Amino acid sequence: MNQIVKSASLSLLLMFALAVPGICDEKADLDSFPMPVGGMVALMQQVVYPKSASKDGIEGKVLISAVIDVNGKVSKAEIMSGVRQDLDQAALTAVQNIEWTPAMKNKQAVEAAVVVPVLFKLDSDKKK
């Protein structure tokens, strides 16, 4: 397995988006959507840039589709669109390991799907 490291010299950006309508049509009228406990900063801290990808100068965006259950746990997560195995796995692991606040509808926690885009970007001086 590829060794992964955190490095202050690597810029790692994460964005968050609600699932595309086809994934959770019945949940479109939610009062609130699933969010990582601690916000996106907490999720960002879970992601590590794989050393092998950094060495190879690889950047890109990984899209993770996840279902967050009523307890804020990831019940299912999969790679919708990947870059390469090491970056894909780093993004998937981060989404699976963070705690989530579940979606709410009528003051009740409900299961909902989300899409989490994880952007891996090297500092310009670290690119090949």
PDB file of C-alpha atoms in Angstrom, residues 18-64:
ATOM      1  CA  LEU A  18     -25.484  18.184  -2.175  1.00  0.00           C
ATOM      2  CA  ALA A  19     -26.052  14.993  -4.083  1.00  0.00           C
ATOM      3  CA  VAL A  20     -27.233  15.291  -7.638  1.00  0.00           C
ATOM      4  CA  PRO A  21     -31.057  15.156  -7.798  1.00  0.00           C
ATOM      5  CA  GLY A  22     -31.178  11.605  -9.164  1.00  0.00           C
ATOM      6  CA  ILE A  23     -29.491  10.235  -6.043  1.00  0.00           C
ATOM      7  CA  CYS A  24     -32.012  11.482  -3.502  1.00  0.00           C
ATOM      8  CA  ASP A  25     -35.123  12.912  -5.201  1.00  0.00           C
ATOM      9  CA  GLU A  26     -37.328  11.997  -2.252  1.00  0.00           C
ATOM     10  CA  LYS A  27     -35.072  14.022   0.060  1.00  0.00           C
ATOM     11  CA  ALA A  28     -35.076  17.208  -2.062  1.00  0.00           C
ATOM     12  CA  ASP A  29     -37.161  19.095   0.522  1.00  0.00           C
ATOM     13  CA  LEU A  30     -34.786  18.558   3.451  1.00  0.00           C
ATOM     14  CA  ASP A  31     -34.595  21.191   6.192  1.00  0.00           C
ATOM     15  CA  SER A  32     -30.833  20.656   6.463  1.00  0.00           C
ATOM     16  CA  PHE A  33     -28.278  18.541   4.683  1.00  0.00           C
ATOM     17  CA  PRO A  34     -25.602  16.185   6.027  1.00  0.00           C
ATOM     18  CA  MET A  35     -22.426  17.982   7.048  1.00  0.00           C
ATOM     19  CA  PRO A  36     -19.180  16.751   8.579  1.00  0.00           C
ATOM     20  CA  VAL A  37     -19.052  17.312  12.351  1.00  0.00           C
ATOM     21  CA  GLY A  38     -16.638  20.197  12.734  1.00  0.00           C
ATOM     22  CA  GLY A  39     -17.388  21.420   9.220  1.00  0.00           C
ATOM     23  CA  MET A  40     -15.294  21.192   6.128  1.00  0.00           C
ATOM     24  CA  VAL A  41     -12.155  22.088   8.085  1.00  0.00           C
ATOM     25  CA  ALA A  42     -12.517  18.841  10.034  1.00  0.00           C
ATOM     26  CA  LEU A  43     -12.980  16.861   6.830  1.00  0.00           C
ATOM     27  CA  MET A  44      -9.978  18.587   5.266  1.00  0.00           C
ATOM     28  CA  GLN A  45      -7.866  17.477   8.225  1.00  0.00           C
ATOM     29  CA  GLN A  46      -8.841  13.849   7.530  1.00  0.00           C
ATOM     30  CA  VAL A  47      -7.485  13.900   3.979  1.00  0.00           C
ATOM     31  CA  VAL A  48      -3.827  13.185   3.376  1.00  0.00           C
ATOM     32  CA  TYR A  49      -2.058  13.635   0.043  1.00  0.00           C
ATOM     33  CA  PRO A  50      -0.497  10.309  -0.934  1.00  0.00           C
ATOM     34  CA  LYS A  51       3.282  10.568  -1.080  1.00  0.00           C
ATOM     35  CA  SER A  52       3.348   8.619  -4.342  1.00  0.00           C
ATOM     36  CA  ALA A  53       0.947  11.064  -6.030  1.00  0.00           C
ATOM     37  CA  SER A  54       2.926  14.031  -4.746  1.00  0.00           C
ATOM     38  CA  LYS A  55       6.171  12.523  -6.034  1.00  0.00           C
ATOM     39  CA  ASP A  56       4.584  11.884  -9.436  1.00  0.00           C
ATOM     40  CA  GLY A  57       3.108  15.407  -9.584  1.00  0.00           C
ATOM     41  CA  ILE A  58      -0.441  14.049  -9.784  1.00  0.00           C
ATOM     42  CA  GLU A  59      -3.367  16.381  -9.092  1.00  0.00           C
ATOM     43  CA  GLY A  60      -7.089  16.080  -9.663  1.00  0.00           C
ATOM     44  CA  LYS A  61     -10.600  15.924  -8.290  1.00  0.00           C
ATOM     45  CA  VAL A  62     -12.162  12.812  -6.791  1.00  0.00           C
ATOM     46  CA  LEU A  63     -15.957  12.679  -6.436  1.00  0.00           C
ATOM     47  CA  ILE A  64     -17.229  10.548  -3.569  1.00  0.00           C
TER      48      ILE A  64
END
